[in-house]
Amino acid sequence: MSKLIDFLSKLNKNRRNELRALKNTGRIITGYFCHYVPVEIIEACGCIPVRIKDNLNDKYETAGRKHIQRDSCSFCKAALGSLVDNSEFTNLVYGTTCDQLRRLNEHISEKTDIDSFLFHAPRTHDKNSTLNLYRDEIFLLIEKLTARSKTEYRNEQLLERVEEWNKLRSFVNEIQRQRIDQPPVVTGREFFYLLSTAYFLGPESFLKVSDEIMEFIKTKETSREPLRIFLAGSIICTADDHLLNIIEEQSRAVIVGDNTCTGSGWMNNPLQYKQNIFENLLKNQFDNAQCPNKMPNDSLYEFTDKQIEKTKPDGIIYRSLKFCHPWNFEAKAFKNRYNIPFLHIDTDYSKANIGQIKTRVHAFYEMIIARKSEDRIK
Amino acid sequence: MNGRLTPRERFGLLLIDEEPDRVVTYPLITSHAAKVLGCTVRDYCTSGNKMAKAQIAAWKKYGHDALSIFTGVGLIAEAFGSELHFADYDIPILLNPCIRNIEEIGDLKKPDPYNDCRLPVYLESIDICFETLGDILPVIVFIPSPFTTAGHLRGISEFLMDSIRHPEEAHMILKICTEACIDLIDACMKLGAHPMLVDPLASSSVISPMTFNKFAKPYLRQLTDYMHRFDLDTMLHICGETEEIIDDIPCTGTELFSFDKNDPGQTKSELGNNTRLIGNISPEEILMSDPATISNKVRSLVTQMKDTPKGFIISTGCVVPINTPEENISAFIDASHMHGKYRY
Amino acid sequence: MKTELNDIVYKDPFPARIGCTEWHNLFGNIPDEFIDHYRYYRHCGKNEWNTYLYPPTTFLIYGSRYLRKLKFDNSLASLRLWGFMMNESERLFRAKQSGMKIIANMGDLGAIPPLIFSFKDTIPFYPDCYWWTPFLNESTVLFEEAERLGIGEDCCFVRAALGAYSKLAYFPEPDLGIVATGASCNDMNSVMQSINRLDFNMHWFEIPHRRDPGIYDSDLKNNERDLHRMDYQPHLKTFVIEEMHNLISRLEEVTGQKYEPDALVGTIKKINKLRGLVYEIRDIAFSAVLCPIPALELMNLEFITLSAYSDLDEAIDIAQHLKDTVRERVKNGKGISDNDAARVIWITPPADPILLNYLEDLGGRLVGTEFVINQSLRLLDSNPDPLVSLSDGLLNASLIGTTRSRTKLILRQIEKYDAEGIIISNIFASSHCSFETTLIKEFIRENYNIPILSFDVVAPGKKIQQSQILNRMTAFIETIKEKKRS
């Protein structure tokens, strides 16, 4: 059991209660799906951003199937099932990253009372026209949010939020650097929890406990050299906890790096800005979002190249969610690109196939260990 | 399959004047397929099911670029009434032609491809081949041409004499043979097969150019005109010598010409600008020689012919003999794949 | 219907749906002069290769095996339509051989080609449309090639386009590939991403998501001509025009020509002529008591608005011929359906063409379609700036907005053509089908109480599943007829 995760879980629980109370007082709790939505802008519009990925599970996935056909992405089904079931959000904002997420919006509008705003998140990034459209759409987003929160958007407020988030990012980046130590001081599961909690709490609340977090990390016992695993693929959320457990079971292996959009892909470097903070923030999101839906997706591979080079993994576990086309159909390209042992798991949130996944992962590790032994002999 | 194109895709590109990935490799594997399957030639020739199975087995073994439906040039004549002799391990040969006297010509009745004699065997074989492999392989059906068919109705020597002594009657026979050919071509086309006309008796080894021009060419032309109506690229195979009639080949209307004993370089310079060429590793060579020699011959031929302006298919000059060693055919195909590349 | 050519007349037989063998025999009655006359690329003169009037047997022999199982309309105009459509591959190769530029266009389904076509000797075509090839050939080779490149059966059949692009045996290497992404389906995006990895010359075009302004009430009583109209927010048009300008720069580079607005205006006029004809034929057919033209030909007709660009003049001529045929049949009270045929609207084109045959075999008929190409059916506005017209056209696309806006197109047809049932043919795991189908059903049921059947089209060769679809269609048509009787 991870003491760090226990600690973070308590923080999350408290935060959830806090948000419920804030919502009752009229604060706007804005759910968002991905990081094409700058959290700083949501906050500058007087709303509290919460990423929709926690609290999802296989039961919600099943619930979502009442509304969307079964041959759709597990994440979308679970998200819809969860949104229909509970009303922790005042409103939702998100970009048209993938087609399924784009179409999810209409189901949310039809099946829930949650007000949602879908903006066009550009796929192509090599021209001014799409940056201009992104800008126009974010302006519309600001209009919607400020109308809802009955506040006024000001650049000064944005600057203040950027500075706070920069502090948080610096801290998390430092922990990210420590993931690649040998042996790693932070497991992948811990890192995902940590990042998730950081964004959930927000910079002020999270940085208050930064010393305690560092203490957990420093005092953690690491007994042996685990296998170093790079996790690639679809979004990782709470519904994937069992998968992370399988991968890092009994400290046999540790996820030292990833390119998922709720892991390393969620991390931006602290924003370097000059003069026009809004433009800088926008351009930063536009240029640096790591997403397989970017067309072409060369930058995702460049990002992954850098991560792999830094983390030096023994193997890659590539997890695509069932019917997640953007990731599923890139698996072969990934495999061919990296001359590293590669395991592709295509799965949903159901726990019915845990046994099968375990077997495959363990066999994969045996193969890596055997290969490493052979290399040593050579 | 070799290469990233299927044989059908490869063949299709050739027919629209596009360069495929490599030279189409099409040794004329017909009765030899019976040996591959392990059935008698008699069974092969008399059962559509067996013929199809044998063709499919041969393709699985060798990986060539088309299936060939053919049992012998006496097929249509037999349907008219001529008698053939069948042997277990040899191709059928003419035993008794059905027209003993020239006066009997009037008794000739056009056969029905769906019911008469072994014509339905052909159709059954095509149907099975097309259903099984027609998505990746062209199914080529060999149609005995009017001149050769007429020779098997009258007896070869007799018909050649008729062409001199009774030309009018000879034309009457040829006319009804042409109609019978068209009926068979029609039936085969409806099942998806691509006809290739075979006319061994029209070769210069047998007849003079004058006889060819008067008695073979016009009827070949009628057949190709008929198939052109359906936008089919027509194929003509004449085994033996054809150098003396090389200038007349375009007048038959054929788009593809399969040749045997001709010098390939000369054939390329005479015809290659306007006609796609098919040929011409000698059947004797492929039967008697060893894999290394065959490999060298194929390499040499492919290298020489692959730049034929209108296109080239490497083949055998005539049908692959039944008892050809399997490793010889494999050597043929491997050499063609290795040296016949255009891209990739 | 009589077709005259220099005093030679060919008379269509009594309207019927016939098989491949029957067409082969009927073809014997068509005079040689007709075969010689109907050509594409007439500017290339009379070549041995530029005729296209041939019966299904011809294409059967060259690999389209499915044709032996299908039924066809027996009019000369329909034969021209089939020949033109089936001939497209060769036409593209011949275009390239003749020195024309070939531009592959993916994802936008009809919005961008007019711009491409306005450049002289430049032909746009749709690799997406090769999704029918595995069915027509009864072959999985294109799917196997796509799988080899990383896209397997969890992707819509459009993955055949990846196979075709890789092999370059179905069309020549394009001089440019335009890939329209953004508000487009995941399957197509993944295919385009994979094609991009094959190192072809590509240009990425972004299509914005269309948010509805939210006005639905007046829809059902719209003007006839606006059957295809969608609503969108004005700033999207500005964006699309900017994208068009980006594309123009690229096209100028590839073709070596300058963009001429007047040329585009001229192209738009021609395209509107074709689209107008298609609209009229559909309207006549859907409104007639006896359906004058079968469903399969109606689908081909719709999709000629995508494949027409390889010879727009000839495509217009074919559409005119078909319109004359259809009008004449209606005038003479002839058709291919019974007068009590179940009136069905079909949503999303079936990749398996035999399903449209089944509809008529079972006593149904087509009275409307939403084949995801609304942007290709709608007349383009006549604006002084043709890029404005084109952008407006793009923003009327079927799939770039909400399902509710797409359902508007269906509701209008239900009302206009008195539909009695809806069939929705899906593709398993396709990103839009899995989300749209349930909503389409709900939105239709908000307004009409008519039976709706939805199913997944199965891949070629899966005979058992295909027969299950036939069973379900049988029950569905029976339900409609039973409802009519009671």
CSV table of N, CA, C and O in Angstrom, one decimal, chain C residues 365-396:
chain,number,residue,atom,x,y,z
C,365,ARG,N,-39.3,0.3,-51.2
C,365,ARG,CA,-38.8,1.3,-52.2
C,365,ARG,C,-38.2,2.5,-51.5
C,365,ARG,O,-38.5,2.8,-50.3
C,366,LEU,N,-37.3,3.2,-52.1
C,366,LEU,CA,-36.6,4.3,-51.5
C,366,LEU,C,-37.4,5.6,-51.7
C,366,LEU,O,-37.8,5.8,-52.9
C,367,VAL,N,-37.6,6.3,-50.7
C,367,VAL,CA,-38.3,7.6,-50.8
C,367,VAL,C,-37.5,8.7,-50.2
C,367,VAL,O,-38.0,9.8,-49.9
C,368,GLY,N,-36.2,8.4,-49.8
C,368,GLY,CA,-35.4,9.5,-49.3
C,368,GLY,C,-34.1,8.9,-48.8
C,368,GLY,O,-34.0,7.6,-48.6
C,369,THR,N,-33.1,9.7,-48.7
C,369,THR,CA,-31.8,9.2,-48.2
C,369,THR,C,-31.1,10.3,-47.4
C,369,THR,O,-31.3,11.5,-47.6
C,370,GLU,N,-30.2,9.9,-46.5
C,370,GLU,CA,-29.2,10.8,-45.9
C,370,GLU,C,-27.9,10.0,-45.9
C,370,GLU,O,-27.6,9.3,-45.0
C,371,PHE,N,-27.2,10.2,-47.0
C,371,PHE,CA,-26.0,9.4,-47.3
C,371,PHE,C,-24.7,10.1,-46.9
C,371,PHE,O,-23.7,9.9,-47.6
C,372,VAL,N,-24.8,10.9,-45.9
C,372,VAL,CA,-23.7,11.7,-45.3
C,372,VAL,C,-23.0,12.6,-46.3
C,372,VAL,O,-21.9,13.1,-46.0
C,373,ILE,N,-23.6,12.9,-47.4
C,373,ILE,CA,-23.0,13.8,-48.4
C,373,ILE,C,-23.9,15.0,-48.8
C,373,ILE,O,-23.9,15.5,-49.9
C,374,ASN,N,-24.6,15.5,-47.8
C,374,ASN,CA,-25.5,16.6,-48.0
C,374,ASN,C,-24.8,17.8,-48.7
C,374,ASN,O,-25.4,18.5,-49.5
C,375,GLN,N,-23.5,17.9,-48.3
C,375,GLN,CA,-22.7,19.0,-48.9
C,375,GLN,C,-22.5,18.9,-50.4
C,375,GLN,O,-22.2,19.9,-51.1
C,376,SER,N,-22.7,17.7,-50.9
C,376,SER,CA,-22.6,17.5,-52.4
C,376,SER,C,-23.9,17.6,-53.1
C,376,SER,O,-23.9,17.5,-54.3
C,377,LEU,N,-25.0,17.6,-52.4
C,377,LEU,CA,-26.3,17.6,-53.0
C,377,LEU,C,-26.9,19.0,-53.1
C,377,LEU,O,-27.7,19.3,-54.0
C,378,ARG,N,-26.4,19.9,-52.2
C,378,ARG,CA,-27.0,21.2,-52.1
C,378,ARG,C,-26.4,22.1,-53.2
C,378,ARG,O,-25.2,22.1,-53.4
C,379,LEU,N,-27.3,22.9,-53.8
C,379,LEU,CA,-26.8,23.9,-54.8
C,379,LEU,C,-25.9,24.9,-54.1
C,379,LEU,O,-26.3,25.3,-53.0
C,380,LEU,N,-24.9,25.3,-54.7
C,380,LEU,CA,-24.0,26.3,-54.1
C,380,LEU,C,-24.6,27.7,-54.4
C,380,LEU,O,-25.1,27.9,-55.5
C,381,ASP,N,-24.5,28.5,-53.4
C,381,ASP,CA,-25.0,29.9,-53.6
C,381,ASP,C,-24.2,30.6,-54.7
C,381,ASP,O,-23.1,30.4,-54.9
C,382,SER,N,-24.9,31.5,-55.3
C,382,SER,CA,-24.2,32.3,-56.3
C,382,SER,C,-23.8,33.6,-55.7
C,382,SER,O,-24.5,34.6,-55.6
C,383,ASN,N,-22.6,33.6,-55.1
C,383,ASN,CA,-22.0,34.8,-54.5
C,383,ASN,C,-21.0,35.3,-55.4
C,383,ASN,O,-20.2,34.6,-56.0
C,384,PRO,N,-20.8,36.7,-55.4
C,384,PRO,CA,-19.7,37.2,-56.3
C,384,PRO,C,-18.3,36.6,-55.9
C,384,PRO,O,-17.5,36.4,-56.8
C,385,ASP,N,-18.1,36.3,-54.7
C,385,ASP,CA,-16.9,35.7,-54.3
C,385,ASP,C,-17.2,34.2,-54.2
C,385,ASP,O,-17.8,33.7,-53.2
C,386,PRO,N,-16.7,33.4,-55.1
C,386,PRO,CA,-17.1,32.0,-55.1
C,386,PRO,C,-16.6,31.2,-53.9
C,386,PRO,O,-17.1,30.2,-53.6
C,387,LEU,N,-15.5,31.7,-53.3
C,387,LEU,CA,-15.0,31.1,-52.0
C,387,LEU,C,-16.1,31.1,-50.9
C,387,LEU,O,-16.2,30.3,-50.1
C,388,VAL,N,-16.9,32.2,-51.0
C,388,VAL,CA,-17.9,32.3,-50.0
C,388,VAL,C,-19.0,31.2,-50.2
C,388,VAL,O,-19.4,30.6,-49.3
C,389,SER,N,-19.3,31.0,-51.5
C,389,SER,CA,-20.3,30.0,-51.8
C,389,SER,C,-19.7,28.6,-51.4
C,389,SER,O,-20.5,27.8,-50.9
C,390,LEU,N,-18.5,28.4,-51.7
C,390,LEU,CA,-17.9,27.1,-51.4
C,390,LEU,C,-17.9,26.8,-49.9
C,390,LEU,O,-18.1,25.7,-49.4
C,391,SER,N,-17.5,27.9,-49.2
C,391,SER,CA,-17.5,27.7,-47.7
C,391,SER,C,-18.8,27.4,-47.1
C,391,SER,O,-19.0,26.6,-46.2
C,392,ASP,N,-19.8,28.1,-47.7
C,392,ASP,CA,-21.2,27.9,-47.2
C,392,ASP,C,-21.6,26.4,-47.5
C,392,ASP,O,-22.2,25.7,-46.7
C,393,GLY,N,-21.1,26.0,-48.7
C,393,GLY,CA,-21.4,24.6,-49.1
C,393,GLY,C,-20.8,23.6,-48.1
C,393,GLY,O,-21.4,22.7,-47.6
C,394,LEU,N,-19.6,23.9,-47.7
C,394,LEU,CA,-18.9,23.0,-46.8
C,394,LEU,C,-19.6,23.0,-45.4
C,394,LEU,O,-19.7,21.9,-44.8
C,395,LEU,N,-20.1,24.1,-45.0
C,395,LEU,CA,-20.7,24.2,-43.7
C,395,LEU,C,-22.1,23.6,-43.6
C,395,LEU,O,-22.7,23.5,-42.6
C,396,ASN,N,-22.5,23.1,-44.8
C,396,ASN,CA,-23.8,22.3,-44.8
C,396,ASN,C,-23.5,20.8,-44.8
C,396,ASN,O,-24.5,20.1,-45.2
